[in-house]
N, CA and C atoms as an extended XYZ file, in Angstrom:
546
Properties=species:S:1:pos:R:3:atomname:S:1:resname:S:1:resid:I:1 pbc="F F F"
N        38.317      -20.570       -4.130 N   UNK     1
C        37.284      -19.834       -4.821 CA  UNK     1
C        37.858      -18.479       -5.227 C   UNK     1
N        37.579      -18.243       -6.412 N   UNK     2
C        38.168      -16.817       -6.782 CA  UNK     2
C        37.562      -15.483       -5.990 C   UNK     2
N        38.073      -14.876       -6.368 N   UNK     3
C        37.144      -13.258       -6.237 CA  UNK     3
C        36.027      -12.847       -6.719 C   UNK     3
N        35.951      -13.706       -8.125 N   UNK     4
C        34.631      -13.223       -9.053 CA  UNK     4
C        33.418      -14.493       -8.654 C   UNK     4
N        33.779      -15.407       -8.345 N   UNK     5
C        32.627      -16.854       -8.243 CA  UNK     5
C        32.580      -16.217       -6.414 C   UNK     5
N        33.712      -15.616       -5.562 N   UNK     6
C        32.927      -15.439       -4.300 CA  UNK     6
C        31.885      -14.856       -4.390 C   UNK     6
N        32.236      -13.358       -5.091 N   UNK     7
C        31.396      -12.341       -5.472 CA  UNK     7
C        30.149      -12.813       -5.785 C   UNK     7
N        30.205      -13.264       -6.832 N   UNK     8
C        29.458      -13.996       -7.443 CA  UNK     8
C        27.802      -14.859       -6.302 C   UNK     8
N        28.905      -15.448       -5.825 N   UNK     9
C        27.961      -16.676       -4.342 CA  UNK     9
C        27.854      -15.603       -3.525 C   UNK     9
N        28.098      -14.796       -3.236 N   UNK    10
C        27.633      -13.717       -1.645 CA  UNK    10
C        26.493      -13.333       -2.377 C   UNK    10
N        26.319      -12.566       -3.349 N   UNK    11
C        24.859      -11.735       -3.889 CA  UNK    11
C        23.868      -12.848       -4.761 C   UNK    11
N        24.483      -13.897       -4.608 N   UNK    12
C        23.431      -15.007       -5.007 CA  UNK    12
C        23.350      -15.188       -6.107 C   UNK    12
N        24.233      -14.947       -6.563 N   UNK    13
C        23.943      -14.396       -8.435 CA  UNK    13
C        24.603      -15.513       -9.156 C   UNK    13
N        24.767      -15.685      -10.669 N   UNK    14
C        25.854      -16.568      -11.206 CA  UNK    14
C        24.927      -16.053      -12.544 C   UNK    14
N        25.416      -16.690      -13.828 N   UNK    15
C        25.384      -16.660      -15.104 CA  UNK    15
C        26.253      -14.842      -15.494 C   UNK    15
N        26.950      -14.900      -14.462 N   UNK    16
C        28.079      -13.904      -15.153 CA  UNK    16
C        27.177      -12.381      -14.532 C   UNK    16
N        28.227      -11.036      -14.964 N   UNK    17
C        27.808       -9.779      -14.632 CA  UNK    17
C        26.441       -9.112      -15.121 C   UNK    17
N        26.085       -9.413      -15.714 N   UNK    18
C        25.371       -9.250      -16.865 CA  UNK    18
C        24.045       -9.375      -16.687 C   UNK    18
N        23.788      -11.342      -16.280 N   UNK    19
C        22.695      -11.921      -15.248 CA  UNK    19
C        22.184      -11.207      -14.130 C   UNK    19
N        22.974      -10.966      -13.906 N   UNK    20
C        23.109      -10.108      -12.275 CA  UNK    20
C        22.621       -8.837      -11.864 C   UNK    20
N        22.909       -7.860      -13.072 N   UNK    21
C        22.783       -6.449      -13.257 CA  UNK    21
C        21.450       -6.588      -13.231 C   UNK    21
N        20.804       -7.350      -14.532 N   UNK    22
C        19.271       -7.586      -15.320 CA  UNK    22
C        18.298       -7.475      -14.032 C   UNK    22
N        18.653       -8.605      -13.196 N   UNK    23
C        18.220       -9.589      -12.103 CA  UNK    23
C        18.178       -8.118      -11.373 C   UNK    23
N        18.494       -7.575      -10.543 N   UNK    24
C        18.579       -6.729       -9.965 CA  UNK    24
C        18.118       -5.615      -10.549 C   UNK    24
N        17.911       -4.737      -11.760 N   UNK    25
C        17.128       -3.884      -12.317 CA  UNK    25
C        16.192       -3.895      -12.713 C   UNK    25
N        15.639       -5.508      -12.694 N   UNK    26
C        14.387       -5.780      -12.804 CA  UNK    26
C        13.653       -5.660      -11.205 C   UNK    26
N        14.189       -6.399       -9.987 N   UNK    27
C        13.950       -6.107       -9.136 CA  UNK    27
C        13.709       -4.978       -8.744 C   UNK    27
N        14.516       -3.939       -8.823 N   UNK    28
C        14.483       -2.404       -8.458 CA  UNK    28
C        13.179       -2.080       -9.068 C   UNK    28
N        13.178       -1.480      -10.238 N   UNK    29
C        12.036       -1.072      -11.178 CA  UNK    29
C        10.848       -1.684      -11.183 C   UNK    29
N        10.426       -3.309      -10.438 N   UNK    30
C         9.451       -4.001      -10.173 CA  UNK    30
C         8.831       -3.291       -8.462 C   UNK    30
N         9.753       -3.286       -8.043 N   UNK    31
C         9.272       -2.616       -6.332 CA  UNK    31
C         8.910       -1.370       -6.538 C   UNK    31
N         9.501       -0.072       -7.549 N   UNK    32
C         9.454        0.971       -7.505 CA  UNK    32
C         8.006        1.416       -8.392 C   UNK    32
N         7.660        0.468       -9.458 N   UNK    33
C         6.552        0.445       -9.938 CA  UNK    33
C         5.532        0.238       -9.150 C   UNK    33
N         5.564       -0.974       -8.218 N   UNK    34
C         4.679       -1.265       -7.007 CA  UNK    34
C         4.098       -0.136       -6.157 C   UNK    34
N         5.294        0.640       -5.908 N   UNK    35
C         5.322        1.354       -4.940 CA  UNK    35
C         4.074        2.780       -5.466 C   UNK    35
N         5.039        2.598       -6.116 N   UNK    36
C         3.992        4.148       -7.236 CA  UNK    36
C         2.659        3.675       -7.394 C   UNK    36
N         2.101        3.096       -7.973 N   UNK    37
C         0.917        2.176       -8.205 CA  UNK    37
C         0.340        2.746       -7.122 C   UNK    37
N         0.615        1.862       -5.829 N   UNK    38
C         0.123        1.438       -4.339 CA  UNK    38
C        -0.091        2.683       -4.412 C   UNK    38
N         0.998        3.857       -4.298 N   UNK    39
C         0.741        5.239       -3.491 CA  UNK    39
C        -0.318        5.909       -4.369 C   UNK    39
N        -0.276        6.388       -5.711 N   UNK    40
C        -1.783        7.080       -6.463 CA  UNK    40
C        -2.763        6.287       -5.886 C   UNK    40
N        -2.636        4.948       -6.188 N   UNK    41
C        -4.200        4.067       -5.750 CA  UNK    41
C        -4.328        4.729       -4.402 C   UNK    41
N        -4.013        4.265       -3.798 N   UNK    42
C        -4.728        5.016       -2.021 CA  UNK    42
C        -5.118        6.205       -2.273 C   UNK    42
N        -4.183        7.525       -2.993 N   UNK    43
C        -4.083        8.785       -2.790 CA  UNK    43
C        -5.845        8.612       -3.265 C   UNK    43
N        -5.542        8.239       -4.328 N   UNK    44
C        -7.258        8.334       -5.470 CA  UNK    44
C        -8.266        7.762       -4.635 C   UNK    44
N        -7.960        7.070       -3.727 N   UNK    45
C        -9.203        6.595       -2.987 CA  UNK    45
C        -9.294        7.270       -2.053 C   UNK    45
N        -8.478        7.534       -1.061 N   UNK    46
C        -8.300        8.638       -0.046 CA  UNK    46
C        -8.667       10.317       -0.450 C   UNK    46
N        -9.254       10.311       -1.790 N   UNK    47
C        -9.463       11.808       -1.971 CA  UNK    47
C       -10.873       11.322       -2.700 C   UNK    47
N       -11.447       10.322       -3.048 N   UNK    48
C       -12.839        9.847       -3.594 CA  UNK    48
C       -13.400        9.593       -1.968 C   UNK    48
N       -12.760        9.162       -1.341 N   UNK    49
C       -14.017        9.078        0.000 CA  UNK    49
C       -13.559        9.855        1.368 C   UNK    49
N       -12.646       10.478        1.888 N   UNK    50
C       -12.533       10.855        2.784 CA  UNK    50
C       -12.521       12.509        2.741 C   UNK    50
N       -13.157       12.961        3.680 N   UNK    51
C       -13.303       15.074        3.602 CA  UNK    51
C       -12.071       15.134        5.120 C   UNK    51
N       -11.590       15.926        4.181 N   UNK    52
C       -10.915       16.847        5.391 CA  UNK    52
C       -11.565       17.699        6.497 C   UNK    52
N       -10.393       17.062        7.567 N   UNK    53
C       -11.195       17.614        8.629 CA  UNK    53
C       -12.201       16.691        9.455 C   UNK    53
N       -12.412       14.965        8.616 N   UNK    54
C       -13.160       14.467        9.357 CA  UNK    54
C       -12.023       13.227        9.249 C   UNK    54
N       -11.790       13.034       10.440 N   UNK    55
C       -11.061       11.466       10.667 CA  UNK    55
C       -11.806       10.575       10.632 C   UNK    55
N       -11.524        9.203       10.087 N   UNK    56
C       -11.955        7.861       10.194 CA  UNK    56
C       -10.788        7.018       11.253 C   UNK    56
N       -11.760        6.496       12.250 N   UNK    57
C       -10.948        5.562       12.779 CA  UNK    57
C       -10.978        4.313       12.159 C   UNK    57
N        -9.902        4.012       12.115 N   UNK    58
C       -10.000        2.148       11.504 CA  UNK    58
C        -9.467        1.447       12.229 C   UNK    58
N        -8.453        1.530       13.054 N   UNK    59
C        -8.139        0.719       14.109 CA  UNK    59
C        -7.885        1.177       15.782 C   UNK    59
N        -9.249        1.474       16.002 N   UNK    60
C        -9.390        2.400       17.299 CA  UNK    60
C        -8.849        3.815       16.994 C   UNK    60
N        -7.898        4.112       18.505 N   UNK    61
C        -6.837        5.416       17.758 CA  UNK    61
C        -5.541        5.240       17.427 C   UNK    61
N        -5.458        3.757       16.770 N   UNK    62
C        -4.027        3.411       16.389 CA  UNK    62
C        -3.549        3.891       14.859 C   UNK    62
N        -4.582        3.818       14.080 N   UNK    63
C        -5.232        3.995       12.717 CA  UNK    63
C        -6.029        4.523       12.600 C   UNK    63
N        -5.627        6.244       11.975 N   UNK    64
C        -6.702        6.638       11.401 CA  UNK    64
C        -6.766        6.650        9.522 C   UNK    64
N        -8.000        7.013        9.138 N   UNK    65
C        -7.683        8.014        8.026 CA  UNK    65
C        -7.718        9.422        8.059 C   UNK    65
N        -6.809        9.993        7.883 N   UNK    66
C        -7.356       11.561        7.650 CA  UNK    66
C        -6.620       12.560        7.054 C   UNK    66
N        -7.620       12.643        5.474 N   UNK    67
C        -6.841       13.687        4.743 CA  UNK    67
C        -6.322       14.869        5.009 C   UNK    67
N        -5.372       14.839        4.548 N   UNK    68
C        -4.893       16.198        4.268 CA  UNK    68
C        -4.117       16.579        3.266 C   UNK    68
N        -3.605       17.738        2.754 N   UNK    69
C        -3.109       18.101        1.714 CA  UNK    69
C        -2.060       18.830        2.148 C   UNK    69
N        -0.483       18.361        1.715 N   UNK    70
C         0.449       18.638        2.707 CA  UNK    70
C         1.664       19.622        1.543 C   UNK    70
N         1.632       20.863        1.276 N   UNK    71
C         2.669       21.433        0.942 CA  UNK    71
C         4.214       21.369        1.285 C   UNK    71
N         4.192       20.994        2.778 N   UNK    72
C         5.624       21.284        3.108 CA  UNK    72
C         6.230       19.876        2.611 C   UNK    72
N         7.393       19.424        3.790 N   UNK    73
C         7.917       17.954        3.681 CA  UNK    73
C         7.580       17.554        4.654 C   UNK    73
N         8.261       16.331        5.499 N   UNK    74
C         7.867       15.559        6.951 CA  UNK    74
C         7.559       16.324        7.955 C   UNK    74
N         6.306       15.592        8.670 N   UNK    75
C         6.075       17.065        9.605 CA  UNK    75
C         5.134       18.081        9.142 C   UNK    75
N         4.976       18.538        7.333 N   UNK    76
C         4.765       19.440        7.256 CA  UNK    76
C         6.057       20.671        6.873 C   UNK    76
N         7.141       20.574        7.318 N   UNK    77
C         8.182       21.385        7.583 CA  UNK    77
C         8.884       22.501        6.171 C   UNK    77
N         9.063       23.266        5.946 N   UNK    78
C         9.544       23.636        5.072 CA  UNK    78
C         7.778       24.109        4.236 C   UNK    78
N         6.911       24.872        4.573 N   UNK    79
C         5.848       24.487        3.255 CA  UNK    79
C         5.969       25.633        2.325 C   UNK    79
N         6.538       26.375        2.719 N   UNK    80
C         6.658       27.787        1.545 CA  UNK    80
C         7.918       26.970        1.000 C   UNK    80
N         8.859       26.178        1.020 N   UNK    81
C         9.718       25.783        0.070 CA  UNK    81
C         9.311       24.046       -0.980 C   UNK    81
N         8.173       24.288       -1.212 N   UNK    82
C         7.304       23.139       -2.223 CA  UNK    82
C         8.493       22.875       -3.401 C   UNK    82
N         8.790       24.456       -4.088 N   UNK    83
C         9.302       24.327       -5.253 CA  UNK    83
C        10.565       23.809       -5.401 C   UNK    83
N        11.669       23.469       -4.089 N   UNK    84
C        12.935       23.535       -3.436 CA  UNK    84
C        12.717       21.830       -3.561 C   UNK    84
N        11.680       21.258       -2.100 N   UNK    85
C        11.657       20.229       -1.957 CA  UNK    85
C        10.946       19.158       -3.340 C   UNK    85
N        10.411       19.821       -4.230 N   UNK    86
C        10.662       19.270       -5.633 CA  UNK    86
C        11.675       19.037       -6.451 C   UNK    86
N        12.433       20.198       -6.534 N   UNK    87
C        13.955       19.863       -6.856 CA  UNK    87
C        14.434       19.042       -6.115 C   UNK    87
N        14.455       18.739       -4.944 N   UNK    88
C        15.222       17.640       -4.270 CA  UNK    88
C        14.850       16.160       -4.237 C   UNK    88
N        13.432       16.003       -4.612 N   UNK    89
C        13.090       14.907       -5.164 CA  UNK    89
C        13.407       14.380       -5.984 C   UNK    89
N        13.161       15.057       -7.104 N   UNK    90
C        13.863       14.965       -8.681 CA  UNK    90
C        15.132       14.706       -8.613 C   UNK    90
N        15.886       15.480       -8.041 N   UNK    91
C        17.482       14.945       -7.774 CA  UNK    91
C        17.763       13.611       -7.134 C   UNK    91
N        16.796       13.445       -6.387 N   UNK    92
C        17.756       12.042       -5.529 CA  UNK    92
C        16.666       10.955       -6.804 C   UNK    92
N        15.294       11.140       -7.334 N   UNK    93
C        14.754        9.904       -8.089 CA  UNK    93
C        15.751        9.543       -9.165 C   UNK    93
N        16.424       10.888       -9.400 N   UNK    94
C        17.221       10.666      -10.753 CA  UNK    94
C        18.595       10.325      -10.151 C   UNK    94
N        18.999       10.412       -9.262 N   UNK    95
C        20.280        9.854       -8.411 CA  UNK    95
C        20.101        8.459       -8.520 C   UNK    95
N        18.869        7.704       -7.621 N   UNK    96
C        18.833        6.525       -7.931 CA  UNK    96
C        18.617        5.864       -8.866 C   UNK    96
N        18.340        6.543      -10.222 N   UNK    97
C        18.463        5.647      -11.385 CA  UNK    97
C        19.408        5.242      -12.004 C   UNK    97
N        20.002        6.175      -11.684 N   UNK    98
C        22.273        6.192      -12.073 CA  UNK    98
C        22.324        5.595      -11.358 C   UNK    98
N        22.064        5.364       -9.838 N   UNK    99
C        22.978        4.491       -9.417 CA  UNK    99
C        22.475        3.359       -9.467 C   UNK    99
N        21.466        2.806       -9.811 N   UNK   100
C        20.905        1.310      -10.095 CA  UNK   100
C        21.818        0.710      -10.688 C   UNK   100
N        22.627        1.545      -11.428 N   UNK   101
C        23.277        0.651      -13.044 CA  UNK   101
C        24.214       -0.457      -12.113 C   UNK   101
N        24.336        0.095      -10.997 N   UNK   102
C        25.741       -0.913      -10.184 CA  UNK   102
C        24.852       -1.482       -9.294 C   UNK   102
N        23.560       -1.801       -9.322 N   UNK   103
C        23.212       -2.792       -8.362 CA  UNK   103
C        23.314       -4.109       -8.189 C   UNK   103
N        24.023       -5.049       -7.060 N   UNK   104
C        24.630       -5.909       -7.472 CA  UNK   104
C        23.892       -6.981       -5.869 C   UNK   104
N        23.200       -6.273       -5.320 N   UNK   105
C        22.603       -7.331       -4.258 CA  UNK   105
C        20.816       -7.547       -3.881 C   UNK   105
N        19.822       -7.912       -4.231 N   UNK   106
C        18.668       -7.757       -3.680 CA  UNK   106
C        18.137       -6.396       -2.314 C   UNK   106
N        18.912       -6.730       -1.519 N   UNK   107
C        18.736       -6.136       -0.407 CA  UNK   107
C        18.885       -4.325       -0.730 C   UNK   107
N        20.154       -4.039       -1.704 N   UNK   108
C        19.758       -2.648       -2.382 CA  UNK   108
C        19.225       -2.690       -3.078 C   UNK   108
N        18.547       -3.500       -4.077 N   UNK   109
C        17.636       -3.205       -5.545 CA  UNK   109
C        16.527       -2.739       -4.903 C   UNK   109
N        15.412       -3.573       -3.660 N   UNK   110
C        14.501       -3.407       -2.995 CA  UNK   110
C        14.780       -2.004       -2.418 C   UNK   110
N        15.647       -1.280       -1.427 N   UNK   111
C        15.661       -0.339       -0.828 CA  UNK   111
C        15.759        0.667       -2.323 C   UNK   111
N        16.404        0.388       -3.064 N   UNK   112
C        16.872        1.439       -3.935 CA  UNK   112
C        14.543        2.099       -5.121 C   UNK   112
N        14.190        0.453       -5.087 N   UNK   113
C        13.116        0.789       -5.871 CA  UNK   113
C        11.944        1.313       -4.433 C   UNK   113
N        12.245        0.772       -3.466 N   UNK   114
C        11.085        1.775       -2.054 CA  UNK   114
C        11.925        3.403       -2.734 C   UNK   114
N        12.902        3.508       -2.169 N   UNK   115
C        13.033        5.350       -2.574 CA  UNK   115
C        12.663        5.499       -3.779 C   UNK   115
N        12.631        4.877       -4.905 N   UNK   116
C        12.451        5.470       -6.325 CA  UNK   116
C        10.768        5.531       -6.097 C   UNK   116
N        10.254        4.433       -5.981 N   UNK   117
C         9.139        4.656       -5.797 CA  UNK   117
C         8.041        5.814       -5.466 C   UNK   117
N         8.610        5.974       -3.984 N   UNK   118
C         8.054        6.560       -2.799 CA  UNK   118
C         8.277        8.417       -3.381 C   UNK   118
N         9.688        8.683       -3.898 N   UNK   119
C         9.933        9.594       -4.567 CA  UNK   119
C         8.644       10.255       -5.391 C   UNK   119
N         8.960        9.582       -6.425 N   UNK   120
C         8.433        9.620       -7.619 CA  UNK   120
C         6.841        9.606       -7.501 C   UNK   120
N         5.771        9.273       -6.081 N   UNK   121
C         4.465        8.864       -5.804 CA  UNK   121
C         4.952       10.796       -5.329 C   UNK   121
N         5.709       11.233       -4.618 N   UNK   122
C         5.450       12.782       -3.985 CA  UNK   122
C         5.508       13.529       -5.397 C   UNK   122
N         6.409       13.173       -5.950 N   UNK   123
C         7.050       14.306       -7.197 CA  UNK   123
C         5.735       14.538       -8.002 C   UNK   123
N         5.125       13.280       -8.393 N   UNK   124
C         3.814       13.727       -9.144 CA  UNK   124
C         2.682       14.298       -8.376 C   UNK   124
N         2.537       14.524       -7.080 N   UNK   125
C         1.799       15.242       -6.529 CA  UNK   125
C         2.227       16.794       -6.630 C   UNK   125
N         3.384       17.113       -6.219 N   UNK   126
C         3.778       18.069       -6.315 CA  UNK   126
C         3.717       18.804       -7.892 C   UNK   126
N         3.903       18.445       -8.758 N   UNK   127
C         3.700       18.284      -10.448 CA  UNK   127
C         2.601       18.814      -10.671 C   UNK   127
N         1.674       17.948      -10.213 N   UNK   128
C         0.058       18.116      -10.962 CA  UNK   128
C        -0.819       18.051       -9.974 C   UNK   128
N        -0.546       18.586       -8.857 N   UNK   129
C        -1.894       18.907       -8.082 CA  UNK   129
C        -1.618       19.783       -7.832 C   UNK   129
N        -2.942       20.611       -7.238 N   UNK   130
C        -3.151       22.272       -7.217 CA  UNK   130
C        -2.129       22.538       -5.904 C   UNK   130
N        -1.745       23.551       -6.127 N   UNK   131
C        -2.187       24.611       -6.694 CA  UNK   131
C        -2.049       25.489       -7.987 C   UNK   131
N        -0.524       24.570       -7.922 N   UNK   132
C        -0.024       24.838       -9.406 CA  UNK   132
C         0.856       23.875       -9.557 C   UNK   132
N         2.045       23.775      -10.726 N   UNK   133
C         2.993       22.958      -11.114 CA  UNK   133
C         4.501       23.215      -10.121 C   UNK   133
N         4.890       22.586       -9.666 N   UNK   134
C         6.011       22.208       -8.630 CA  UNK   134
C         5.594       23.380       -7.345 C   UNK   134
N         4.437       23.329       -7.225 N   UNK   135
C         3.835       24.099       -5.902 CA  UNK   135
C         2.350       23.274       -5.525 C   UNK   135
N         2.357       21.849       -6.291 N   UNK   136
C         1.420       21.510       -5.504 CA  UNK   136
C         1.516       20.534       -4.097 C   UNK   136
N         0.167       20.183       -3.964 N   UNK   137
C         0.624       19.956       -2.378 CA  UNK   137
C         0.179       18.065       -2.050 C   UNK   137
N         1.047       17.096       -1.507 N   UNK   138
C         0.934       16.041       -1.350 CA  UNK   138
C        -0.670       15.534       -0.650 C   UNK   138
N        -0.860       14.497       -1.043 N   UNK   139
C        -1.955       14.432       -0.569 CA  UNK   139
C        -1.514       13.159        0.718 C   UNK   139
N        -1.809       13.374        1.424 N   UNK   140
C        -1.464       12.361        3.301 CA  UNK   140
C        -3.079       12.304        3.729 C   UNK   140
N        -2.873       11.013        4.554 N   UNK   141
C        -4.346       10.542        4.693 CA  UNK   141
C        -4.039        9.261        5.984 C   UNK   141
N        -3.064        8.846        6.085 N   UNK   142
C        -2.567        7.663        6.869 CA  UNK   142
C        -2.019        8.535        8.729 C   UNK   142
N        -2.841        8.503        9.985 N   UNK   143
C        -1.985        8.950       10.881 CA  UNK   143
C        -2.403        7.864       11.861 C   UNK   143
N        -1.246        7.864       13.079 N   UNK   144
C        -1.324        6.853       13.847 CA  UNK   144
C        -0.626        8.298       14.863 C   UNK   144
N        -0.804        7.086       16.336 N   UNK   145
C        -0.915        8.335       17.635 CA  UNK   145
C         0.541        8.892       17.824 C   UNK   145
N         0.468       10.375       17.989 N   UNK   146
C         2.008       10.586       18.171 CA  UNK   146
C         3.134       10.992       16.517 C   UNK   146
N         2.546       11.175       15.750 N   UNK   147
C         3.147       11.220       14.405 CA  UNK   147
C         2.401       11.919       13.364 C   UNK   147
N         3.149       12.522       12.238 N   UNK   148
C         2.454       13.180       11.084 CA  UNK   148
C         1.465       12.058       10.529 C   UNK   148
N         0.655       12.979        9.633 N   UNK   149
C        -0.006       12.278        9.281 CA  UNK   149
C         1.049       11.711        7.408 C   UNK   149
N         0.927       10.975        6.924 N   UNK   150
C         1.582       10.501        6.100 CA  UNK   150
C         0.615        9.792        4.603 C   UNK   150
N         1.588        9.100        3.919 N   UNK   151
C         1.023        8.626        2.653 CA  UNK   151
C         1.538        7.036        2.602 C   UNK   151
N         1.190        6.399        1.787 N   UNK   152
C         2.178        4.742        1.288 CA  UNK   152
C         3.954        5.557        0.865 C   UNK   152
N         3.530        6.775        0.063 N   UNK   153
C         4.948        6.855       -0.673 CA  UNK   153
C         5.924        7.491        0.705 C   UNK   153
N         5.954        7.922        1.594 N   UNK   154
C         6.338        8.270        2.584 CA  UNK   154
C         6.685        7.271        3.557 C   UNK   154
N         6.130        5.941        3.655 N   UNK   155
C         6.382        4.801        4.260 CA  UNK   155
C         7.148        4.216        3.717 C   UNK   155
N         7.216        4.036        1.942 N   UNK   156
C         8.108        3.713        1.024 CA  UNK   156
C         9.566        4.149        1.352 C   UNK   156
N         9.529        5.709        1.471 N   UNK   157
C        10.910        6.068        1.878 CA  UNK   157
C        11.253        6.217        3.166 C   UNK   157
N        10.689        5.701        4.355 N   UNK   158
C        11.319        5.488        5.248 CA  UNK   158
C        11.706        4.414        5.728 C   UNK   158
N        11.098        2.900        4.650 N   UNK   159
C        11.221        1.712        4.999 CA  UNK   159
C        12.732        1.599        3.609 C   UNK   159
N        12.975        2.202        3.316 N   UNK   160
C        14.132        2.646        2.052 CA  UNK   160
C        15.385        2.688        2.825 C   UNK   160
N        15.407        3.919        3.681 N   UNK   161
C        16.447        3.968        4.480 CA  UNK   161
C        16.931        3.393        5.637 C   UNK   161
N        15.469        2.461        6.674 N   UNK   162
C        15.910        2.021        6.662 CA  UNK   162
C        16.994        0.705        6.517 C   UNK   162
N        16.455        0.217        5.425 N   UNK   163
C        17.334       -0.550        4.367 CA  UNK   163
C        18.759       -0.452        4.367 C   UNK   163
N        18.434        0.683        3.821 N   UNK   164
C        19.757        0.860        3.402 CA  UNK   164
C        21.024        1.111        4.344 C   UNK   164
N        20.267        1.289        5.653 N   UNK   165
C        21.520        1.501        6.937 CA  UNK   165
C        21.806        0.051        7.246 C   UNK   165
N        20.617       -1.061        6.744 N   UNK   166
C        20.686       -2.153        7.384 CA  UNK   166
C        21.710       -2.731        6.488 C   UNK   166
N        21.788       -2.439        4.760 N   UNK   167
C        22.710       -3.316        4.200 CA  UNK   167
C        24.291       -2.335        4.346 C   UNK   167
N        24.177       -1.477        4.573 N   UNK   168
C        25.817       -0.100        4.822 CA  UNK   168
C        25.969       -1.008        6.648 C   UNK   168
N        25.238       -1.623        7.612 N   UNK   169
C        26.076       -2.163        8.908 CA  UNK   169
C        26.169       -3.329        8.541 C   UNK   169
N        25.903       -3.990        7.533 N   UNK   170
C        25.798       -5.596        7.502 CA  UNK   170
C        27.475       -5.992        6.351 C   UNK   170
N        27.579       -4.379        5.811 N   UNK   171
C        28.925       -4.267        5.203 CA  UNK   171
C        28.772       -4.744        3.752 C   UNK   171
N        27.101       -4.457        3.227 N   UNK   172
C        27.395       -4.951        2.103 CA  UNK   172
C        27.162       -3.691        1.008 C   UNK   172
N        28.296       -3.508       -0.232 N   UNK   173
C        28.125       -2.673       -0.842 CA  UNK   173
C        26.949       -2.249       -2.148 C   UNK   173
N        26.987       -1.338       -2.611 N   UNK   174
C        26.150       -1.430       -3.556 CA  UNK   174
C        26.078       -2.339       -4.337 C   UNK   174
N        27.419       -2.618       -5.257 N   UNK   175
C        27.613       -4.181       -6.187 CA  UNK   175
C        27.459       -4.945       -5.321 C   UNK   175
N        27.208       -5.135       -4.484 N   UNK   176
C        26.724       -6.701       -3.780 CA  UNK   176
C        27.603       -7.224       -2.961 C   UNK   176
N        29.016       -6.886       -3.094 N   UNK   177
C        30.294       -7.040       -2.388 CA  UNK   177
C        30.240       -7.006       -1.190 C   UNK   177
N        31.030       -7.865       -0.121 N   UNK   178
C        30.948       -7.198        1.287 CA  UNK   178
C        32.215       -7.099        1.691 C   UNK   178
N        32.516       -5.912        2.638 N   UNK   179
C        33.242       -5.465        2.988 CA  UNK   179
C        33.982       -6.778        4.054 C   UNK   179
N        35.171       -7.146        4.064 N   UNK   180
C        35.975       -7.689        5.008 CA  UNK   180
C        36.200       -7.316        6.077 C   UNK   180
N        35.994       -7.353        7.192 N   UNK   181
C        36.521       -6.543        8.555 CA  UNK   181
C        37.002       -7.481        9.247 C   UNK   181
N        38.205       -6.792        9.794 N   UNK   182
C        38.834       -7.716       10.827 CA  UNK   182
C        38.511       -8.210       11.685 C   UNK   182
């Protein structure tokens, strides 16, 4: 078997480079659309029925709802730097769109469209909600015991990475390739 038909059979792919790329940027951009979707929809419902300050339990105290409106990043952390952690959004959403062009396995198209997603669900909060433009503040509504309270797009990017540690130990590269080890 050559190099290009192995290649080829490890990322599941065949009808050439081309097939492959499509197949996989459709994937990416299908999850990352999802993702975005999912996260406004909740946000919009989570700000049509829930007041801050009053929790809903939904699954005992495993699940709550309870809004909040979150300036900083995880945690909260950083909240006087809104305008910073916007730039850094923007940088890595637009990181992963460059690097899509070489996506060559399922397992990164999926992790790659959770971060684009999940990104891109904060960036427009930050954008266009008050208080102003790249100083507004995320809207979080999702907490469970022991943890921030959070959003879908925040679950997006932590179910992203860990992805992506899972396909970087499993040795497989971005093009789809896997690494040989002795």
């Amino acid at each position: 078997m050559s190099a290009t038909s192995s290649s080829a059979a490890e990322t599941g792919g065949g009808g050439g480079q081309a097939g492959r790329s499509w197949k996989w940027a459709a994937l990416f951009g299908g999850v990352g659309l999802l993702i975005l979707i999912l996260d406004q929809l909740t946000k919009a419902l989570a700000l049509a029925h829930l007041t801050p300050g009053e929790p809903v339990n939904v699954i005992g105290s495993l699940l709550k709802f309870n809004l909040i409106r979150n300036s900083g990043a995880a945690f909260s952390l950083g909240s006087g730097y809104t305008p910073y952690i916007s730039a850094v959004q923007i940088t890595v959403a637009v990181g992963v769109v460059y690097l899509s062009r070489r996506l060559g396995s399922a397992g990164w198209a999926v992790a790659f469209g959770l971060l684009f997603g999940g990104a891109v669900g904060n960036i427009i909060d930050r954008i266009f909600r008050e208080p102003s433009p790249f100083h507004g503040h995320v809207v979080d509504f999702l907490q469970t015991p022991h943890w921030a309270i959070f959003n879908v797009a925040d679950m997006a990017v932590t179910s992203a990475a860990i992805l992506l540690v899972i396909q970087t130990l499993r040795g497989v590269k971005l093009d789809g390739t896997r690494e040989h080890r002795k």
